[in-house]
PDB file of C-alpha atoms in Angstrom:
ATOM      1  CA  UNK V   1       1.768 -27.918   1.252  1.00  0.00           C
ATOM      2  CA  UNK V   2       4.244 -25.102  -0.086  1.00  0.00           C
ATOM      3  CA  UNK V   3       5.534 -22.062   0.446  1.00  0.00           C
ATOM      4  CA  UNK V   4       4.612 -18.413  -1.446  1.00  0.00           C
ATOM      5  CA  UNK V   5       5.870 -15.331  -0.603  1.00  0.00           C
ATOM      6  CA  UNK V   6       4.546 -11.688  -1.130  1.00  0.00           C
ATOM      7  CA  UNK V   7       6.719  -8.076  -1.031  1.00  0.00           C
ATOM      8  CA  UNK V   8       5.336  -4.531  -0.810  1.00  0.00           C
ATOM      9  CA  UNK V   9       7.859  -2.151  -2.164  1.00  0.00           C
ATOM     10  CA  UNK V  10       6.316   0.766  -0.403  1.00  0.00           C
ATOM     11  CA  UNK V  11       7.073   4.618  -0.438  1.00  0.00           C
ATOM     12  CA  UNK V  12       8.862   4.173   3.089  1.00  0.00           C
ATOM     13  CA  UNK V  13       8.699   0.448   3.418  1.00  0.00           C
ATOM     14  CA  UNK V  14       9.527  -2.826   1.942  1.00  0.00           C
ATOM     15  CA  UNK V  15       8.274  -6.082   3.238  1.00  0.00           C
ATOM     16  CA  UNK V  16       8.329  -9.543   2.426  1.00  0.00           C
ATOM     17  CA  UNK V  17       6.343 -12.093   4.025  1.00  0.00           C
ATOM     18  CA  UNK V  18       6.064 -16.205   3.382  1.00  0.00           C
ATOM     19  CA  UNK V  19       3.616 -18.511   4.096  1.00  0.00           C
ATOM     20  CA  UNK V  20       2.098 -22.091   4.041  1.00  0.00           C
ATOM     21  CA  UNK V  21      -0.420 -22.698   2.223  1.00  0.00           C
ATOM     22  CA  UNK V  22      -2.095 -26.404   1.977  1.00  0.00           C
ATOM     23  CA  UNK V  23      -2.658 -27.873  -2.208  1.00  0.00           C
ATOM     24  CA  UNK V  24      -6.066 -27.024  -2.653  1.00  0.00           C
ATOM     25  CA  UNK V  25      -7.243 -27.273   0.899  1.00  0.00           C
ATOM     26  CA  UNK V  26      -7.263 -23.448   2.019  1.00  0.00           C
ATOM     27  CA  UNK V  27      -4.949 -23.380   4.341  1.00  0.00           C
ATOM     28  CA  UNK V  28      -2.950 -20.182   4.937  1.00  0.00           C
ATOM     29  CA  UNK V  29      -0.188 -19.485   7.552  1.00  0.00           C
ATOM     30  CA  UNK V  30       2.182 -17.089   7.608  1.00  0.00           C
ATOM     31  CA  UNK V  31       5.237 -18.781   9.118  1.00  0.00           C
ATOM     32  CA  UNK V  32       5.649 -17.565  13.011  1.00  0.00           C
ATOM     33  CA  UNK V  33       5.450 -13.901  13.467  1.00  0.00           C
ATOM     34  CA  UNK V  34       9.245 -13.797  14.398  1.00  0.00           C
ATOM     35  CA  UNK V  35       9.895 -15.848  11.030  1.00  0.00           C
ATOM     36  CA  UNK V  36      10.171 -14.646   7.741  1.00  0.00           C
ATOM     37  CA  UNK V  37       8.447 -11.515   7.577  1.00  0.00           C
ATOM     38  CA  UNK V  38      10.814  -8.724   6.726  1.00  0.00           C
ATOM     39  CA  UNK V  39      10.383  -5.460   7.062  1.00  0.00           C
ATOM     40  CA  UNK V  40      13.271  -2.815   5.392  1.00  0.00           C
ATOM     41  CA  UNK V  41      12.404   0.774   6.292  1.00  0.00           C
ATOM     42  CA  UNK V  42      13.783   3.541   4.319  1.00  0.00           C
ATOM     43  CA  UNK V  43      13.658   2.222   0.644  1.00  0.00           C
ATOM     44  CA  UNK V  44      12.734   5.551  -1.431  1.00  0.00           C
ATOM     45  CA  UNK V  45      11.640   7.745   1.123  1.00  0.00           C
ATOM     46  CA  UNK V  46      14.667   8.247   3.957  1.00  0.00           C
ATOM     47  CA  UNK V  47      13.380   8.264   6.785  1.00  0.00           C
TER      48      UNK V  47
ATOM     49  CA  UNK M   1       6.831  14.122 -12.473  1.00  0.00           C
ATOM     50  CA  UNK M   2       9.462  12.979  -9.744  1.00  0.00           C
ATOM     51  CA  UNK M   3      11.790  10.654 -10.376  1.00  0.00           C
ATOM     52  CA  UNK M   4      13.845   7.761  -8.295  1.00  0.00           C
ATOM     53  CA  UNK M   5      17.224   8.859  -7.193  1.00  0.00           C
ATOM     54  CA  UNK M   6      20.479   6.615  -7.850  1.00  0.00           C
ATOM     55  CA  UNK M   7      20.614   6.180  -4.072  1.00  0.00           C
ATOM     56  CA  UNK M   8      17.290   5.327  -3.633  1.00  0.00           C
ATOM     57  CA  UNK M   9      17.380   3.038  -6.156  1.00  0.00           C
ATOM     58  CA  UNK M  10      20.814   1.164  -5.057  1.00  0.00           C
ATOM     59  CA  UNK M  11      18.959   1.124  -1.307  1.00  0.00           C
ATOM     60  CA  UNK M  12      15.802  -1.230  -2.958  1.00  0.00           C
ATOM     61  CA  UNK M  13      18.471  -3.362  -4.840  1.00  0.00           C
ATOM     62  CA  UNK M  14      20.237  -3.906  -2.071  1.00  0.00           C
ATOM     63  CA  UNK M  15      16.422  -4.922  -0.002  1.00  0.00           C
ATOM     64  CA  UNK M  16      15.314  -6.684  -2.413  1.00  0.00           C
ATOM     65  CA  UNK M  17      18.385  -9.316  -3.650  1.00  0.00           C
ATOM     66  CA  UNK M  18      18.227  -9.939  -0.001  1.00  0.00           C
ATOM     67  CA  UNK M  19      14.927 -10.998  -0.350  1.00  0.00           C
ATOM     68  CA  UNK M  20      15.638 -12.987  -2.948  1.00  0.00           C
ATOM     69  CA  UNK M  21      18.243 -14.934  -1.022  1.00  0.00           C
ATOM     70  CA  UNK M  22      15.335 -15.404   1.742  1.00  0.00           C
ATOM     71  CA  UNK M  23      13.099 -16.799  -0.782  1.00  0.00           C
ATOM     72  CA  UNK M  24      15.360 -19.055  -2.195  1.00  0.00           C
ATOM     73  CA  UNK M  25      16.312 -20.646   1.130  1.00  0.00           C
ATOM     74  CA  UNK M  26      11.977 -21.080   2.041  1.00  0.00           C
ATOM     75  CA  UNK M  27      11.764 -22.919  -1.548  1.00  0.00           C
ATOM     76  CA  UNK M  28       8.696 -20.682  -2.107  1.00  0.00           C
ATOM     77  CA  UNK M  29       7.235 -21.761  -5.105  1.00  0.00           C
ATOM     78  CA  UNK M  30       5.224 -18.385  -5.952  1.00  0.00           C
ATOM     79  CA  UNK M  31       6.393 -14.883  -5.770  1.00  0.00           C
ATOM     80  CA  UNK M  32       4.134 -12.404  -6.086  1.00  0.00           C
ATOM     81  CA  UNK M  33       5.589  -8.723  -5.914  1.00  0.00           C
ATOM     82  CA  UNK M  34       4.274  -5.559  -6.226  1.00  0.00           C
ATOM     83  CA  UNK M  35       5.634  -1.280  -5.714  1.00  0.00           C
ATOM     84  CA  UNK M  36       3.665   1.326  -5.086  1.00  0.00           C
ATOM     85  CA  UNK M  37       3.484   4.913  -3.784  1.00  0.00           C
ATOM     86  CA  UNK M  38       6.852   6.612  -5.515  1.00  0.00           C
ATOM     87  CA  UNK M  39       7.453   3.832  -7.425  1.00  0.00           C
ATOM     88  CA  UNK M  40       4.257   4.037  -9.696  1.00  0.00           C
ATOM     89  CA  UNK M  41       4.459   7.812  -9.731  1.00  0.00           C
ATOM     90  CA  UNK M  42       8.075   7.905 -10.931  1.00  0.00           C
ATOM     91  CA  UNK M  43       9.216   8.954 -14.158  1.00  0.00           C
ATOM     92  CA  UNK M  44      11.781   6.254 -14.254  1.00  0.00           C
ATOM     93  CA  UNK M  45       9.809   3.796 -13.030  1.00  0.00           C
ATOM     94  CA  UNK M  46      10.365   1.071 -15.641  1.00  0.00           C
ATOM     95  CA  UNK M  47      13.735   1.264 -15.713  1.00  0.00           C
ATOM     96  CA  UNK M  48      13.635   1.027 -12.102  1.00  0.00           C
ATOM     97  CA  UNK M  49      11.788  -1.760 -12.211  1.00  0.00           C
ATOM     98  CA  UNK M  50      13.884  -3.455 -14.800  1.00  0.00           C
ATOM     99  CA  UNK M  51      16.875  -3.241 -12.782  1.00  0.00           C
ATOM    100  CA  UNK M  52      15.303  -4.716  -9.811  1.00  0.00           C
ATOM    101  CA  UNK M  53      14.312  -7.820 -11.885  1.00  0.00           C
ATOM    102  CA  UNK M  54      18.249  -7.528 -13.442  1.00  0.00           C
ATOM    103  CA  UNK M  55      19.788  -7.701 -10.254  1.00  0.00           C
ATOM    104  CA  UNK M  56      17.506  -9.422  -8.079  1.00  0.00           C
ATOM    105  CA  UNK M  57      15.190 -11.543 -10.443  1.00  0.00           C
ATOM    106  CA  UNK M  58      12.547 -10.560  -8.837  1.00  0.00           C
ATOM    107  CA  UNK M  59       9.713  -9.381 -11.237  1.00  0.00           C
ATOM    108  CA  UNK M  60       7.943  -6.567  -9.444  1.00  0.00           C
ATOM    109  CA  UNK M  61       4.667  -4.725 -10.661  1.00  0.00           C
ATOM    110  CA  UNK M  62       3.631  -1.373 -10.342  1.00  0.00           C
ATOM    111  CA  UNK M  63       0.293  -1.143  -9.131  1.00  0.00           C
ATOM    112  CA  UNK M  64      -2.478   1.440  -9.350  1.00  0.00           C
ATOM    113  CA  UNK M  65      -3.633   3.347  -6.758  1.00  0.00           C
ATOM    114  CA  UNK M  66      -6.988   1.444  -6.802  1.00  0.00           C
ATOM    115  CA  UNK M  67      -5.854  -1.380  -7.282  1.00  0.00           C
ATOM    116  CA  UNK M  68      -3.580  -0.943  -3.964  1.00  0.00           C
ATOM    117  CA  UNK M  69      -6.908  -0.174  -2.424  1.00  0.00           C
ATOM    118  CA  UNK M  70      -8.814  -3.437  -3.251  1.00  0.00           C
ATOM    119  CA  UNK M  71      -6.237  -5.546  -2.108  1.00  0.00           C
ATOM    120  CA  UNK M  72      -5.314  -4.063   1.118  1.00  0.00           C
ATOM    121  CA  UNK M  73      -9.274  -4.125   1.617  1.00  0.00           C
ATOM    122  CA  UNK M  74      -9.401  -7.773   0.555  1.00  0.00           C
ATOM    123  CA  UNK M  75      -6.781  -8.249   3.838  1.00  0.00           C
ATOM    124  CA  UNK M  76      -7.708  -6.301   6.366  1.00  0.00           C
ATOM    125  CA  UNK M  77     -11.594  -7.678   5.875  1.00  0.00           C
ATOM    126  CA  UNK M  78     -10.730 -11.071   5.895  1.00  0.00           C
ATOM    127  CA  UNK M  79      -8.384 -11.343   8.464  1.00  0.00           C
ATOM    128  CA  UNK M  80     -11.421  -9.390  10.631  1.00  0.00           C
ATOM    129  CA  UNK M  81     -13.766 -11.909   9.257  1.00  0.00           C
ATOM    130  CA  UNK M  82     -16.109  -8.426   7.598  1.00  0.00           C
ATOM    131  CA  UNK M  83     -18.192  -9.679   4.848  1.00  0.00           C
ATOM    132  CA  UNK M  84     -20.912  -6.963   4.734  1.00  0.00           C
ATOM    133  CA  UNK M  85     -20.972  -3.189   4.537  1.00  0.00           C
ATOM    134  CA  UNK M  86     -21.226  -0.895   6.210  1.00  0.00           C
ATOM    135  CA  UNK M  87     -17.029  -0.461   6.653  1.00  0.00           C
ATOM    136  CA  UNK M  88     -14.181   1.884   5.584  1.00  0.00           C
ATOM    137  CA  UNK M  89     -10.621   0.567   5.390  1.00  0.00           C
ATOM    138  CA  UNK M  90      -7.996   2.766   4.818  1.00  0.00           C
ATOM    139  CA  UNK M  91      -3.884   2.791   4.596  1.00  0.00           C
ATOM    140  CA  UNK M  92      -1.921   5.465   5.546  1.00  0.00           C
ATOM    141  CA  UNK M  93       1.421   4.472   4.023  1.00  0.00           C
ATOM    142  CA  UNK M  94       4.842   6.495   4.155  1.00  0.00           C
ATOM    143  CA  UNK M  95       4.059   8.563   0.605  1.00  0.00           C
ATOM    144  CA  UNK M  96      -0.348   7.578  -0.014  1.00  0.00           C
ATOM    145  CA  UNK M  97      -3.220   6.732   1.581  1.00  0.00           C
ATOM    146  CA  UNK M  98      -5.535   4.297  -0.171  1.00  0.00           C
ATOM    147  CA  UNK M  99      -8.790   4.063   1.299  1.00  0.00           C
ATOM    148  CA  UNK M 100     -12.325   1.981   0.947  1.00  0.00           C
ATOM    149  CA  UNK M 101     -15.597   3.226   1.563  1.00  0.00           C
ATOM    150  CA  UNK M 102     -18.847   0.786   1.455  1.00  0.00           C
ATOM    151  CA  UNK M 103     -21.741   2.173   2.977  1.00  0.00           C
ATOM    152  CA  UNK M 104     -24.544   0.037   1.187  1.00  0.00           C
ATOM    153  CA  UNK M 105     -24.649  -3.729  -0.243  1.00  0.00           C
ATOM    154  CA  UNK M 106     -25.853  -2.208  -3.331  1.00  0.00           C
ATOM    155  CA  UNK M 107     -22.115  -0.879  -3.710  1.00  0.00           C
ATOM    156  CA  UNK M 108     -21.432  -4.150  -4.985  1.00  0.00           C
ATOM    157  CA  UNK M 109     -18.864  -7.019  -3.549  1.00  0.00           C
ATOM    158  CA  UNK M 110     -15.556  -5.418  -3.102  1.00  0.00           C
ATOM    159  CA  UNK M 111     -17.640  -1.499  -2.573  1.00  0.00           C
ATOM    160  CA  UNK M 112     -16.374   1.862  -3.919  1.00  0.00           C
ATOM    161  CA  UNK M 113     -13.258   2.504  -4.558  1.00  0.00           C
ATOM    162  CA  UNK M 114     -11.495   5.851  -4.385  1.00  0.00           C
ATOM    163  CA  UNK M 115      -7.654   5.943  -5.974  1.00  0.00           C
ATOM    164  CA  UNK M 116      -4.500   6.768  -3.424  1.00  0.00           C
ATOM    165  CA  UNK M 117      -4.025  10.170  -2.703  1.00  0.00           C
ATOM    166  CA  UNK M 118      -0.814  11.770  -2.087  1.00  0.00           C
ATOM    167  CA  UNK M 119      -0.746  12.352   1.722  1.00  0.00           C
ATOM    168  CA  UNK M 120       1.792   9.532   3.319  1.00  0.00           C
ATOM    169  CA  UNK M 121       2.851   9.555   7.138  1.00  0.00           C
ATOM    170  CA  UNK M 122       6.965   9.948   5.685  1.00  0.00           C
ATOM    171  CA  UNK M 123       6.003  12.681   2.967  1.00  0.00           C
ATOM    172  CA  UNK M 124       4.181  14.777   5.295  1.00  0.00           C
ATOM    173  CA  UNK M 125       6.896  14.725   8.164  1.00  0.00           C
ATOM    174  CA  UNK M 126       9.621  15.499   5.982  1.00  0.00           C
ATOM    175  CA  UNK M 127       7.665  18.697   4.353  1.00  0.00           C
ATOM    176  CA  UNK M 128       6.137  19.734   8.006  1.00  0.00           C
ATOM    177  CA  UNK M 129       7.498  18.317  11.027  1.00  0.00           C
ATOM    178  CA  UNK M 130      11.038  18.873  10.719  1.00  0.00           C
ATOM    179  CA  UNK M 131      11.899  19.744  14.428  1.00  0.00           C
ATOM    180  CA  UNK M 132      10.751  17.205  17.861  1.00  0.00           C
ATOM    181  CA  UNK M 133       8.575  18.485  19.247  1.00  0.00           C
ATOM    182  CA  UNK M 134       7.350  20.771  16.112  1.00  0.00           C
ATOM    183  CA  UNK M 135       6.546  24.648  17.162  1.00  0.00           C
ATOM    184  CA  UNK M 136       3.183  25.309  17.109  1.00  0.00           C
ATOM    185  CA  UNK M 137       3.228  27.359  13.638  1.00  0.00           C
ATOM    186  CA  UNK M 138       4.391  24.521  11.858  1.00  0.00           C
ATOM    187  CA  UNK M 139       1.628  22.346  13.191  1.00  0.00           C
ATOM    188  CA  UNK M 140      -1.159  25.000  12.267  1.00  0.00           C
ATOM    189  CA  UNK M 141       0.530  25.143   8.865  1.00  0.00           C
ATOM    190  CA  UNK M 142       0.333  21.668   8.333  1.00  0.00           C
ATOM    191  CA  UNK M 143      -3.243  21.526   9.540  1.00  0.00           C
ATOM    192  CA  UNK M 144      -4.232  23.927   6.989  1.00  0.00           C
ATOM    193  CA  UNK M 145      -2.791  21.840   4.417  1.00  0.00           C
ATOM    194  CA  UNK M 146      -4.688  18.512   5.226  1.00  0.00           C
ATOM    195  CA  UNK M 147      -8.229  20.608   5.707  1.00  0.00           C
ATOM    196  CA  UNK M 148      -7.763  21.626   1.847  1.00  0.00           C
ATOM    197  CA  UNK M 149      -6.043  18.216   0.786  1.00  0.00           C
ATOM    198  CA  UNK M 150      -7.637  15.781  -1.692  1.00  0.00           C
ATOM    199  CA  UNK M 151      -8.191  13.167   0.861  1.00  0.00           C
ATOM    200  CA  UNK M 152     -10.737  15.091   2.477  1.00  0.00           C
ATOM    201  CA  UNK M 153     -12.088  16.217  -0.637  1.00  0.00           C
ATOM    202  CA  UNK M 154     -12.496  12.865  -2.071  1.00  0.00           C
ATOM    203  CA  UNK M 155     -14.281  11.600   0.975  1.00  0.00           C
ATOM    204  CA  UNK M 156     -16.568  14.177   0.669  1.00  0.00           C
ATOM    205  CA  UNK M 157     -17.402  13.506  -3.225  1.00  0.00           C
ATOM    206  CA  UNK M 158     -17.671   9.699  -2.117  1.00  0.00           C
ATOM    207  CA  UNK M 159     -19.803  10.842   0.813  1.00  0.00           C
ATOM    208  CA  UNK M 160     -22.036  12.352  -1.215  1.00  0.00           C
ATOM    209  CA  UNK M 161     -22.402   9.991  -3.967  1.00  0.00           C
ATOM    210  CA  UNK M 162     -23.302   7.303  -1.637  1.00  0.00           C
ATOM    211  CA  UNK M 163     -26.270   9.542   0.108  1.00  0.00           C
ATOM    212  CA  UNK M 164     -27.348   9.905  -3.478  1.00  0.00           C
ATOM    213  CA  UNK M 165     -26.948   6.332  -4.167  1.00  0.00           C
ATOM    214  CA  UNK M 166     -29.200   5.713  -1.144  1.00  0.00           C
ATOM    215  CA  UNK M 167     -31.404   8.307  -1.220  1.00  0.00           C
ATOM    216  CA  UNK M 168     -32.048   6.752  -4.888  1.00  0.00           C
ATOM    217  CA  UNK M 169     -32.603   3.243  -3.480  1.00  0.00           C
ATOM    218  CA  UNK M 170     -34.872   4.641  -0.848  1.00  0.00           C
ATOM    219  CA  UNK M 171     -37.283   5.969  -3.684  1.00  0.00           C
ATOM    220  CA  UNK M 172     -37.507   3.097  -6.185  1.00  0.00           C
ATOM    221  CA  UNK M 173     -37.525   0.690  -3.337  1.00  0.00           C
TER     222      UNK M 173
END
């Protein structure tokens, strides 16, 4: 198992969001919904 | 062509070294990072991009419109389990909308794909909707903008192409 990560630089919003996934086995799991998954709003487009 | 303001910029830094901090602590092996909306219709865009990966060493890709379309697809399918047309998937974002139309298998795997268009949640409140609640003008106003915008007329074209597509299929089949 390890850890990857994706971010969305958006127009309004940036997020960033990591999750579990097994070595070869499929498995995918974003870690807890009040873990790491970041949301920044106002990036390029204030709000 | 419209370009990324100092500000703007300094605000995404700032996001985005944070981000890298969070990373670093998780030990995430794989990054994968991507900008869209302003970002790939900015004039500066590379050099906003390069100072991203300068100050945050974070390498982050502009992708297209289409592109943006596939992938958000890919998600929202799979996390709903949808294998087979007939479904439509689309993403109003703050600046685009990026949206997915598959009527018929014959549209192939991922189905038809029509690029971002330029109507976002964020862009069209700061043009319209600049008093709570808005007066009624300003809501006709922006009405009449969205029933001549190039969302509507790009669902139409893809409308259309597909009732050709199946019309087609109906004959040779």
């Amino acid at each position: 198992m390890h850890n990857i990560a994706s971010i969305d630089l958006g127009s309004h919003t940036a997020r960033l969001l990591i999750a579990r996934v097994g070595d070869g086995c499929g498995v995918f799991e974003p870690l807890g919904v009040n873990g790491p998954i970041f949301t920044w709003q106002g990036t390029l487009i204030r709000s | 062509m419209k370009r990324i303001s100092a500000q703007a910029s300094a605000r995404a830094v700032t996001v985005l070294k944070d981000f890298s901090r969070t990373i670093e602590d998780w030990q995430v092996k794989r990054v994968v990072a991507v900008a869209t909306g302003v970002v790939r219709k900015a004039a500066n865009r590379n050099g906003f991009l390069k100072e991203i990966f300068e100050e945050s060493d974070l390498r982050v890709s502009a992708i297209s419109g289409e592109k943006e379309a596939r992938l958000t697809s890919k998600g929202a399918l799979g996390a709903l389990g949808i294998k087979n047309p007939p479904f439509f998937v689309f993403d109003l974002g703050g600046g685009t909308t990026e949206f997915l139309l598959s009527l018929f298998p014959g549209h192939g795997k991922e189905g038809r794909v029509v690029d971002s268009v330029s109507l976002g949640a964020m862009m069209l409140t700061n043009a319209f909707l600049l008093s709570d609640p808005p007066a009624e003008a300003v809501v006709a106003r922006l009405l009449r903008h969205l029933k001549v915008s190039e969302l509507l007329v790009s669902m139409s074209d893809l409308l259309e192409g597909a009732l050709m597509d199946f019309l087609e299929g109906e004959q040779h089949g």
